[in-house]
PDB file of C-alpha atoms and ligand atoms in Angstrom:
ATOM      1  CA  UNK A   1       0.000   0.000   0.000  1.00  0.00           C
ATOM      2  CA  UNK A   2       3.068   2.300  -0.241  1.00  0.00           C
ATOM      3  CA  UNK A   3       1.513   4.288  -3.098  1.00  0.00           C
ATOM      4  CA  UNK A   4      -1.429   5.144  -0.894  1.00  0.00           C
ATOM      5  CA  UNK A   5       0.474   6.360   2.154  1.00  0.00           C
ATOM      6  CA  UNK A   6       0.185  10.042   1.270  1.00  0.00           C
ATOM      7  CA  UNK A   7      -3.513   9.756   0.490  1.00  0.00           C
ATOM      8  CA  UNK A   8      -4.089   7.908   3.739  1.00  0.00           C
ATOM      9  CA  UNK A   9      -2.160  10.616   5.576  1.00  0.00           C
ATOM     10  CA  UNK A  10      -4.245  13.377   3.968  1.00  0.00           C
ATOM     11  CA  UNK A  11      -7.634  11.735   4.472  1.00  0.00           C
ATOM     12  CA  UNK A  12      -7.598   9.463   7.477  1.00  0.00           C
ATOM     13  CA  UNK A  13      -8.363  12.122  10.099  1.00  0.00           C
ATOM     14  CA  UNK A  14     -11.326  13.400   8.110  1.00  0.00           C
ATOM     15  CA  UNK A  15     -14.894  12.611   9.005  1.00  0.00           C
ATOM     16  CA  UNK A  16     -15.516  11.743   5.381  1.00  0.00           C
ATOM     17  CA  UNK A  17     -13.389  11.062   2.303  1.00  0.00           C
ATOM     18  CA  UNK A  18     -15.828  12.377  -0.293  1.00  0.00           C
ATOM     19  CA  UNK A  19     -18.841  14.689  -0.693  1.00  0.00           C
ATOM     20  CA  UNK A  20     -21.885  13.713   1.358  1.00  0.00           C
ATOM     21  CA  UNK A  21     -23.616  14.373   4.643  1.00  0.00           C
ATOM     22  CA  UNK A  22     -25.274  12.615   7.564  1.00  0.00           C
ATOM     23  CA  UNK A  23     -28.637  14.164   6.668  1.00  0.00           C
ATOM     24  CA  UNK A  24     -28.214  13.018   3.065  1.00  0.00           C
ATOM     25  CA  UNK A  25     -27.435   9.449   4.132  1.00  0.00           C
ATOM     26  CA  UNK A  26     -30.605   9.564   6.223  1.00  0.00           C
ATOM     27  CA  UNK A  27     -32.524  11.016   3.282  1.00  0.00           C
ATOM     28  CA  UNK A  28     -31.416   8.060   1.130  1.00  0.00           C
ATOM     29  CA  UNK A  29     -32.632   5.706   3.846  1.00  0.00           C
ATOM     30  CA  UNK A  30     -36.033   7.404   3.663  1.00  0.00           C
ATOM     31  CA  UNK A  31     -36.096   7.282  -0.113  1.00  0.00           C
ATOM     32  CA  UNK A  32     -35.275   3.573   0.008  1.00  0.00           C
ATOM     33  CA  UNK A  33     -38.078   3.096   2.574  1.00  0.00           C
ATOM     34  CA  UNK A  34     -35.844   0.854   4.638  1.00  0.00           C
ATOM     35  CA  UNK A  35     -37.496  -0.577   7.734  1.00  0.00           C
ATOM     36  CA  UNK A  36     -35.481   0.801  10.659  1.00  0.00           C
ATOM     37  CA  UNK A  37     -36.464  -2.037  12.990  1.00  0.00           C
ATOM     38  CA  UNK A  38     -35.717  -4.955  10.611  1.00  0.00           C
ATOM     39  CA  UNK A  39     -32.616  -7.090  11.307  1.00  0.00           C
ATOM     40  CA  UNK A  40     -31.044  -6.281   7.944  1.00  0.00           C
ATOM     41  CA  UNK A  41     -27.703  -7.367   6.588  1.00  0.00           C
ATOM     42  CA  UNK A  42     -25.955  -4.457   4.889  1.00  0.00           C
ATOM     43  CA  UNK A  43     -22.645  -4.089   3.060  1.00  0.00           C
ATOM     44  CA  UNK A  44     -21.188  -0.552   2.956  1.00  0.00           C
ATOM     45  CA  UNK A  45     -18.650  -0.737   0.141  1.00  0.00           C
ATOM     46  CA  UNK A  46     -15.765   1.762  -0.015  1.00  0.00           C
ATOM     47  CA  UNK A  47     -16.725   2.988   3.451  1.00  0.00           C
ATOM     48  CA  UNK A  48     -13.536   4.972   4.187  1.00  0.00           C
ATOM     49  CA  UNK A  49     -13.488   6.034   7.836  1.00  0.00           C
ATOM     50  CA  UNK A  50     -17.190   5.263   8.017  1.00  0.00           C
ATOM     51  CA  UNK A  51     -19.200   8.448   7.471  1.00  0.00           C
ATOM     52  CA  UNK A  52     -22.200   6.517   6.140  1.00  0.00           C
ATOM     53  CA  UNK A  53     -21.538   3.351   8.159  1.00  0.00           C
ATOM     54  CA  UNK A  54     -21.938   5.235  11.439  1.00  0.00           C
ATOM     55  CA  UNK A  55     -25.215   6.842  10.349  1.00  0.00           C
ATOM     56  CA  UNK A  56     -26.604   3.478   9.228  1.00  0.00           C
ATOM     57  CA  UNK A  57     -25.550   1.809  12.477  1.00  0.00           C
ATOM     58  CA  UNK A  58     -27.092   4.615  14.512  1.00  0.00           C
ATOM     59  CA  UNK A  59     -30.440   4.528  12.703  1.00  0.00           C
ATOM     60  CA  UNK A  60     -30.950   0.857  11.898  1.00  0.00           C
ATOM     61  CA  UNK A  61     -31.147  -2.485  13.646  1.00  0.00           C
ATOM     62  CA  UNK A  62     -28.736  -3.849  11.069  1.00  0.00           C
ATOM     63  CA  UNK A  63     -25.528  -5.818  10.881  1.00  0.00           C
ATOM     64  CA  UNK A  64     -23.192  -3.844   8.664  1.00  0.00           C
ATOM     65  CA  UNK A  65     -20.121  -5.140   6.884  1.00  0.00           C
ATOM     66  CA  UNK A  66     -17.960  -2.082   6.247  1.00  0.00           C
ATOM     67  CA  UNK A  67     -15.587  -2.730   3.346  1.00  0.00           C
ATOM     68  CA  UNK A  68     -12.540  -0.766   2.269  1.00  0.00           C
ATOM     69  CA  UNK A  69      -9.176  -1.801   0.875  1.00  0.00           C
ATOM     70  CA  UNK A  70      -7.340   0.619   3.181  1.00  0.00           C
ATOM     71  CA  UNK A  71      -6.905  -0.995   6.582  1.00  0.00           C
ATOM     72  CA  UNK A  72      -5.884   2.383   8.081  1.00  0.00           C
ATOM     73  CA  UNK A  73      -9.330   3.812   7.298  1.00  0.00           C
ATOM     74  CA  UNK A  74     -11.053   0.783   8.804  1.00  0.00           C
ATOM     75  CA  UNK A  75      -9.060   1.177  12.014  1.00  0.00           C
ATOM     76  CA  UNK A  76     -10.316   4.756  12.346  1.00  0.00           C
ATOM     77  CA  UNK A  77     -13.865   3.503  11.746  1.00  0.00           C
ATOM     78  CA  UNK A  78     -13.439   0.825  14.411  1.00  0.00           C
ATOM     79  CA  UNK A  79     -12.321   3.476  16.921  1.00  0.00           C
ATOM     80  CA  UNK A  80     -15.261   5.716  16.098  1.00  0.00           C
ATOM     81  CA  UNK A  81     -17.735   2.837  16.347  1.00  0.00           C
ATOM     82  CA  UNK A  82     -16.289   1.875  19.714  1.00  0.00           C
ATOM     83  CA  UNK A  83     -16.562   5.428  21.061  1.00  0.00           C
ATOM     84  CA  UNK A  84     -20.174   5.627  19.946  1.00  0.00           C
ATOM     85  CA  UNK A  85     -21.143   2.223  21.324  1.00  0.00           C
ATOM     86  CA  UNK A  86     -21.909   0.922  17.823  1.00  0.00           C
ATOM     87  CA  UNK A  87     -19.241  -1.776  17.505  1.00  0.00           C
ATOM     88  CA  UNK A  88     -21.699  -4.634  17.793  1.00  0.00           C
ATOM     89  CA  UNK A  89     -23.450  -3.551  14.618  1.00  0.00           C
ATOM     90  CA  UNK A  90     -20.317  -3.100  12.499  1.00  0.00           C
ATOM     91  CA  UNK A  91     -17.804  -5.615  11.152  1.00  0.00           C
ATOM     92  CA  UNK A  92     -14.943  -4.235   9.091  1.00  0.00           C
ATOM     93  CA  UNK A  93     -13.554  -6.077   6.095  1.00  0.00           C
ATOM     94  CA  UNK A  94     -10.320  -5.092   4.417  1.00  0.00           C
ATOM     95  CA  UNK A  95     -10.622  -6.151   0.800  1.00  0.00           C
ATOM     96  CA  UNK A  96     -11.065  -4.858  -2.713  1.00  0.00           C
ATOM     97  CA  UNK A  97     -14.530  -4.088  -4.019  1.00  0.00           C
ATOM     98  CA  UNK A  98     -13.453  -5.951  -7.155  1.00  0.00           C
ATOM     99  CA  UNK A  99     -13.136  -9.197  -5.326  1.00  0.00           C
ATOM    100  CA  UNK A 100     -15.680  -9.401  -2.533  1.00  0.00           C
ATOM    101  CA  UNK A 101     -15.873 -12.647  -0.547  1.00  0.00           C
ATOM    102  CA  UNK A 102     -19.675 -12.491  -0.308  1.00  0.00           C
ATOM    103  CA  UNK A 103     -22.130 -15.263  -1.023  1.00  0.00           C
ATOM    104  CA  UNK A 104     -24.909 -15.023  -3.606  1.00  0.00           C
ATOM    105  CA  UNK A 105     -27.997 -13.247  -2.243  1.00  0.00           C
ATOM    106  CA  UNK A 106     -26.291 -12.651   1.106  1.00  0.00           C
ATOM    107  CA  UNK A 107     -27.304  -9.003   1.640  1.00  0.00           C
ATOM    108  CA  UNK A 108     -30.559  -7.072   2.055  1.00  0.00           C
ATOM    109  CA  UNK A 109     -28.896  -3.782   1.187  1.00  0.00           C
ATOM    110  CA  UNK A 110     -25.727  -2.749  -0.603  1.00  0.00           C
ATOM    111  CA  UNK A 111     -24.716   0.820   0.244  1.00  0.00           C
ATOM    112  CA  UNK A 112     -21.867   2.706  -1.379  1.00  0.00           C
ATOM    113  CA  UNK A 113     -21.192   6.453  -1.155  1.00  0.00           C
ATOM    114  CA  UNK A 114     -18.639   8.088  -3.426  1.00  0.00           C
ATOM    115  CA  UNK A 115     -16.746   4.884  -4.086  1.00  0.00           C
ATOM    116  CA  UNK A 116     -18.192   2.835  -6.967  1.00  0.00           C
ATOM    117  CA  UNK A 117     -16.289   4.986  -9.501  1.00  0.00           C
ATOM    118  CA  UNK A 118     -13.166   3.086  -8.458  1.00  0.00           C
ATOM    119  CA  UNK A 119     -14.351   0.126 -10.523  1.00  0.00           C
ATOM    120  CA  UNK A 120     -16.840   2.086 -12.643  1.00  0.00           C
ATOM    121  CA  UNK A 121     -20.572   2.438 -12.083  1.00  0.00           C
ATOM    122  CA  UNK A 122     -21.680  -0.110 -14.683  1.00  0.00           C
ATOM    123  CA  UNK A 123     -19.245  -2.784 -13.599  1.00  0.00           C
ATOM    124  CA  UNK A 124     -20.045  -2.184  -9.923  1.00  0.00           C
ATOM    125  CA  UNK A 125     -23.813  -2.404 -10.240  1.00  0.00           C
ATOM    126  CA  UNK A 126     -23.498  -5.468 -12.479  1.00  0.00           C
ATOM    127  CA  UNK A 127     -20.965  -7.338 -10.319  1.00  0.00           C
ATOM    128  CA  UNK A 128     -22.581  -6.528  -6.973  1.00  0.00           C
ATOM    129  CA  UNK A 129     -26.075  -7.560  -8.114  1.00  0.00           C
ATOM    130  CA  UNK A 130     -25.525 -11.205  -7.227  1.00  0.00           C
ATOM    131  CA  UNK A 131     -24.741 -10.413  -3.568  1.00  0.00           C
ATOM    132  CA  UNK A 132     -28.205  -8.899  -3.093  1.00  0.00           C
ATOM    133  CA  UNK A 133     -31.306 -10.853  -2.168  1.00  0.00           C
ATOM    134  CA  UNK A 134     -34.109 -10.629  -4.711  1.00  0.00           C
ATOM    135  CA  UNK A 135     -36.031  -7.488  -3.711  1.00  0.00           C
ATOM    136  CA  UNK A 136     -32.922  -6.178  -1.913  1.00  0.00           C
ATOM    137  CA  UNK A 137     -31.813  -2.579  -2.313  1.00  0.00           C
ATOM    138  CA  UNK A 138     -28.817  -0.913  -3.878  1.00  0.00           C
ATOM    139  CA  UNK A 139     -28.109   2.629  -2.635  1.00  0.00           C
ATOM    140  CA  UNK A 140     -25.179   4.166  -4.445  1.00  0.00           C
ATOM    141  CA  UNK A 141     -23.832   7.650  -5.072  1.00  0.00           C
ATOM    142  CA  UNK A 142     -22.111   8.483  -8.327  1.00  0.00           C
ATOM    143  CA  UNK A 143     -20.788  11.658  -9.902  1.00  0.00           C
ATOM    144  CA  UNK A 144     -23.493  12.909 -12.281  1.00  0.00           C
ATOM    145  CA  UNK A 145     -24.103  15.790 -14.700  1.00  0.00           C
ATOM    146  CA  UNK A 146     -27.088  17.728 -13.399  1.00  0.00           C
ATOM    147  CA  UNK A 147     -27.475  19.902 -16.512  1.00  0.00           C
ATOM    148  CA  UNK A 148     -27.983  18.848 -20.141  1.00  0.00           C
ATOM    149  CA  UNK A 149     -24.926  20.732 -21.432  1.00  0.00           C
ATOM    150  CA  UNK A 150     -21.810  22.176 -19.852  1.00  0.00           C
ATOM    151  CA  UNK A 151     -18.608  24.171 -20.542  1.00  0.00           C
ATOM    152  CA  UNK A 152     -16.118  22.234 -22.667  1.00  0.00           C
ATOM    153  CA  UNK A 153     -13.267  22.763 -20.138  1.00  0.00           C
ATOM    154  CA  UNK A 154     -15.366  21.018 -17.512  1.00  0.00           C
ATOM    155  CA  UNK A 155     -16.498  18.230 -19.809  1.00  0.00           C
ATOM    156  CA  UNK A 156     -12.885  17.567 -20.834  1.00  0.00           C
ATOM    157  CA  UNK A 157     -11.609  17.516 -17.259  1.00  0.00           C
ATOM    158  CA  UNK A 158     -14.162  15.040 -15.964  1.00  0.00           C
ATOM    159  CA  UNK A 159     -14.086  12.848 -19.033  1.00  0.00           C
ATOM    160  CA  UNK A 160     -10.340  12.576 -18.448  1.00  0.00           C
ATOM    161  CA  UNK A 161     -10.816  11.764 -14.762  1.00  0.00           C
ATOM    162  CA  UNK A 162     -13.854   9.527 -15.082  1.00  0.00           C
ATOM    163  CA  UNK A 163     -15.206   8.753 -18.562  1.00  0.00           C
ATOM    164  CA  UNK A 164     -18.378   7.197 -17.127  1.00  0.00           C
ATOM    165  CA  UNK A 165     -19.630  10.560 -15.821  1.00  0.00           C
ATOM    166  CA  UNK A 166     -23.106  11.071 -17.300  1.00  0.00           C
ATOM    167  CA  UNK A 167     -26.609  12.418 -16.700  1.00  0.00           C
ATOM    168  CA  UNK A 168     -28.983  10.734 -14.232  1.00  0.00           C
ATOM    169  CA  UNK A 169     -31.213   9.326 -16.997  1.00  0.00           C
ATOM    170  CA  UNK A 170     -28.211   7.345 -18.347  1.00  0.00           C
ATOM    171  CA  UNK A 171     -27.279   6.053 -14.902  1.00  0.00           C
ATOM    172  CA  UNK A 172     -30.870   4.988 -14.334  1.00  0.00           C
ATOM    173  CA  UNK A 173     -30.736   3.217 -17.716  1.00  0.00           C
ATOM    174  CA  UNK A 174     -27.617   1.344 -16.584  1.00  0.00           C
ATOM    175  CA  UNK A 175     -29.473   0.166 -13.481  1.00  0.00           C
ATOM    176  CA  UNK A 176     -32.432  -0.982 -15.614  1.00  0.00           C
ATOM    177  CA  UNK A 177     -30.103  -2.897 -17.951  1.00  0.00           C
ATOM    178  CA  UNK A 178     -28.452  -4.695 -15.058  1.00  0.00           C
ATOM    179  CA  UNK A 179     -31.325  -6.285 -13.194  1.00  0.00           C
ATOM    180  CA  UNK A 180     -32.668  -3.451 -11.044  1.00  0.00           C
ATOM    181  CA  UNK A 181     -35.821  -1.406 -10.815  1.00  0.00           C
ATOM    182  CA  UNK A 182     -34.724   2.177  -9.973  1.00  0.00           C
ATOM    183  CA  UNK A 183     -36.942   3.612  -7.234  1.00  0.00           C
ATOM    184  CA  UNK A 184     -35.326   6.930  -6.338  1.00  0.00           C
ATOM    185  CA  UNK A 185     -32.805   9.585  -7.255  1.00  0.00           C
ATOM    186  CA  UNK A 186     -31.669  12.905  -5.854  1.00  0.00           C
ATOM    187  CA  UNK A 187     -28.423  14.820  -5.973  1.00  0.00           C
ATOM    188  CA  UNK A 188     -26.269  16.168  -3.172  1.00  0.00           C
ATOM    189  CA  UNK A 189     -26.575  19.895  -2.386  1.00  0.00           C
ATOM    190  CA  UNK A 190     -23.512  22.157  -2.558  1.00  0.00           C
ATOM    191  CA  UNK A 191     -22.786  22.165   1.173  1.00  0.00           C
ATOM    192  CA  UNK A 192     -22.101  18.413   0.956  1.00  0.00           C
ATOM    193  CA  UNK A 193     -19.156  19.279  -1.296  1.00  0.00           C
ATOM    194  CA  UNK A 194     -17.960  22.564   0.161  1.00  0.00           C
ATOM    195  CA  UNK A 195     -18.741  22.572   3.887  1.00  0.00           C
ATOM    196  CA  UNK A 196     -18.625  18.837   4.483  1.00  0.00           C
ATOM    197  CA  UNK A 197     -15.709  17.844   2.267  1.00  0.00           C
ATOM    198  CA  UNK A 198     -13.632  20.453   0.422  1.00  0.00           C
ATOM    199  CA  UNK A 199     -13.246  23.076   3.202  1.00  0.00           C
ATOM    200  CA  UNK A 200     -12.123  20.565   5.859  1.00  0.00           C
ATOM    201  CA  UNK A 201      -9.768  19.069   3.252  1.00  0.00           C
ATOM    202  CA  UNK A 202      -8.243  22.477   2.507  1.00  0.00           C
ATOM    203  CA  UNK A 203      -7.817  23.086   6.222  1.00  0.00           C
ATOM    204  CA  UNK A 204      -5.602  19.974   6.384  1.00  0.00           C
ATOM    205  CA  UNK A 205      -3.265  20.910   3.498  1.00  0.00           C
ATOM    206  CA  UNK A 206      -0.807  22.992   5.549  1.00  0.00           C
ATOM    207  CA  UNK A 207      -0.093  20.334   8.184  1.00  0.00           C
ATOM    208  CA  UNK A 208      -0.081  17.620   5.533  1.00  0.00           C
ATOM    209  CA  UNK A 209       2.695  19.424   3.632  1.00  0.00           C
ATOM    210  CA  UNK A 210       4.692  20.034   6.821  1.00  0.00           C
ATOM    211  CA  UNK A 211       4.360  16.388   7.922  1.00  0.00           C
ATOM    212  CA  UNK A 212       5.610  15.272   4.532  1.00  0.00           C
ATOM    213  CA  UNK A 213       8.562  17.665   4.290  1.00  0.00           C
ATOM    214  CA  UNK A 214       6.852  19.647   1.509  1.00  0.00           C
ATOM    215  CA  UNK A 215       7.820  16.815  -0.860  1.00  0.00           C
ATOM    216  CA  UNK A 216       7.126  16.993  -4.563  1.00  0.00           C
ATOM    217  CA  UNK A 217       4.598  14.158  -4.292  1.00  0.00           C
ATOM    218  CA  UNK A 218       2.736  15.832  -1.436  1.00  0.00           C
ATOM    219  CA  UNK A 219       2.655  19.157  -3.292  1.00  0.00           C
ATOM    220  CA  UNK A 220       1.370  17.409  -6.418  1.00  0.00           C
ATOM    221  CA  UNK A 221      -1.507  15.914  -4.410  1.00  0.00           C
ATOM    222  CA  UNK A 222      -2.448  19.317  -2.971  1.00  0.00           C
ATOM    223  CA  UNK A 223      -2.263  20.931  -6.424  1.00  0.00           C
ATOM    224  CA  UNK A 224      -4.491  18.275  -7.896  1.00  0.00           C
ATOM    225  CA  UNK A 225      -7.053  18.647  -5.112  1.00  0.00           C
ATOM    226  CA  UNK A 226      -6.990  22.440  -5.461  1.00  0.00           C
ATOM    227  CA  UNK A 227      -7.631  22.161  -9.193  1.00  0.00           C
ATOM    228  CA  UNK A 228     -10.620  19.897  -8.544  1.00  0.00           C
ATOM    229  CA  UNK A 229     -11.960  22.297  -5.883  1.00  0.00           C
ATOM    230  CA  UNK A 230     -11.536  25.332  -8.145  1.00  0.00           C
ATOM    231  CA  UNK A 231     -13.366  23.586 -10.933  1.00  0.00           C
ATOM    232  CA  UNK A 232     -16.188  22.653  -8.601  1.00  0.00           C
ATOM    233  CA  UNK A 233     -16.501  26.211  -7.293  1.00  0.00           C
ATOM    234  CA  UNK A 234     -16.734  27.521 -10.852  1.00  0.00           C
ATOM    235  CA  UNK A 235     -19.080  24.856 -12.206  1.00  0.00           C
ATOM    236  CA  UNK A 236     -21.096  23.696  -9.224  1.00  0.00           C
ATOM    237  CA  UNK A 237     -24.411  24.060 -11.051  1.00  0.00           C
ATOM    238  CA  UNK A 238     -23.374  21.433 -13.611  1.00  0.00           C
ATOM    239  CA  UNK A 239     -22.505  18.375 -11.551  1.00  0.00           C
ATOM    240  CA  UNK A 240     -22.928  16.683  -8.237  1.00  0.00           C
ATOM    241  CA  UNK A 241     -23.142  13.238  -6.759  1.00  0.00           C
ATOM    242  CA  UNK A 242     -26.396  11.592  -7.749  1.00  0.00           C
ATOM    243  CA  UNK A 243     -27.765   9.226  -5.120  1.00  0.00           C
ATOM    244  CA  UNK A 244     -29.513   6.257  -6.732  1.00  0.00           C
ATOM    245  CA  UNK A 245     -31.844   3.780  -5.065  1.00  0.00           C
ATOM    246  CA  UNK A 246     -32.737   0.599  -6.940  1.00  0.00           C
ATOM    247  CA  UNK A 247     -34.410  -2.683  -6.117  1.00  0.00           C
ATOM    248  CA  UNK A 248     -33.010  -5.988  -7.362  1.00  0.00           C
ATOM    249  CA  UNK A 249     -35.409  -7.755  -9.687  1.00  0.00           C
ATOM    250  CA  UNK A 250     -36.063 -11.496  -9.483  1.00  0.00           C
TER     251      UNK A 250
HETATM  252  C1  LIG B   1     -14.030   8.959  -2.066  1.00  0.00           C
HETATM  253  S1  LIG B   1     -13.769   7.782  -0.803  1.00  0.00           S
HETATM  254  C2  LIG B   1     -15.398   7.670  -0.072  1.00  0.00           C
HETATM  255  C3  LIG B   1     -15.349   7.091   1.321  1.00  0.00           C
HETATM  256  C4  LIG B   1     -16.664   7.094   2.099  1.00  0.00           C
HETATM  257  N1  LIG B   1     -17.673   6.275   1.489  1.00  0.00           N
HETATM  258  C5  LIG B   1     -17.170   8.500   2.280  1.00  0.00           C
HETATM  259  O1  LIG B   1     -18.157   8.874   1.594  1.00  0.00           O
HETATM  260  O2  LIG B   1     -16.581   9.223   3.081  1.00  0.00           O
HETATM  261  C6  LIG B   1     -13.611   6.239  -1.680  1.00  0.00           C
HETATM  262  C7  LIG B   1     -13.229   5.067  -0.802  1.00  0.00           C
HETATM  263  O3  LIG B   1     -13.127   3.897  -1.599  1.00  0.00           O
HETATM  264  C8  LIG B   1     -11.997   3.153  -1.175  1.00  0.00           C
HETATM  265  N2  LIG B   1     -11.537   2.339  -2.311  1.00  0.00           N
HETATM  266  C9  LIG B   1     -10.959   2.760  -3.463  1.00  0.00           C
HETATM  267  N3  LIG B   1     -10.741   1.725  -4.290  1.00  0.00           N
HETATM  268  C10 LIG B   1     -11.176   0.612  -3.635  1.00  0.00           C
HETATM  269  C11 LIG B   1     -11.225  -0.760  -3.964  1.00  0.00           C
HETATM  270  N4  LIG B   1     -10.785  -1.218  -5.142  1.00  0.00           N
HETATM  271  N5  LIG B   1     -11.750  -1.612  -3.071  1.00  0.00           N
HETATM  272  C12 LIG B   1     -12.216  -1.177  -1.856  1.00  0.00           C
HETATM  273  N6  LIG B   1     -12.196   0.119  -1.486  1.00  0.00           N
HETATM  274  C13 LIG B   1     -11.692   1.008  -2.371  1.00  0.00           C
HETATM  275  C14 LIG B   1     -10.979   4.195  -0.730  1.00  0.00           C
HETATM  276  O4  LIG B   1     -10.034   3.652   0.151  1.00  0.00           O
HETATM  277  C15 LIG B   1     -11.895   5.224  -0.086  1.00  0.00           C
HETATM  278  O5  LIG B   1     -12.073   4.969   1.285  1.00  0.00           O
END
């Protein structure tokens, strides 16, 4: 994991590692009409330090498997769960989302916030389908164009970063093609990006650079993040994370 050490160092003390919010996780729960008293089995894939995992554990009577391939993030999540008295509801699993050790139809709910892009939305929803019970729910957030057209500079940047970026109607089509009935969609408001993610990230840059001797690699990471933030600030009306809820068909 040597390549990831700087990213771990920059992100592990953060409450979250991507745009989102506790209220928005709860809103997705409402949209999915998940029974808060049911003894559900949930996988939270790409959980980071557990922003969504903690909300789910707090609100549900569920057993949650929190998956990430960075053990350092899972250790932070374990500490947070312990402090909040939620450890009994959460089991961490250090493994890749490409190669999950789950059984067929093992889970009632698959949850994934800001992480499926790592293997691509289409591949993720297709590959993870078999782990869900028939009638089970997929709740996934994915970067999404929220306008029909956009400045070419922006289009070029995101198509370079993530060619699968698209409008919600296309993402919903992907869900329909891969064995799901989409039941809900909304997109994250600006404060989920700026107040909840980008501003706290910027506040960590100075100490991050000092800790890492102002190395070229550390500076490159900060520059890259700043470019992404600048682009968001300029073009925030054109994209966000879409949150998609879909039911597995039989
Ligand atoms: C943008 S962060 C989102 C984290 C968290 N869900 C949140 O919203 O704060 C993406 C997460 O996916 C994890 N990740 C990236 N590639 C992965 C892979 N192949 N398998 C498992 N986890 C992965 C990263 O370690 C990171 O924690």
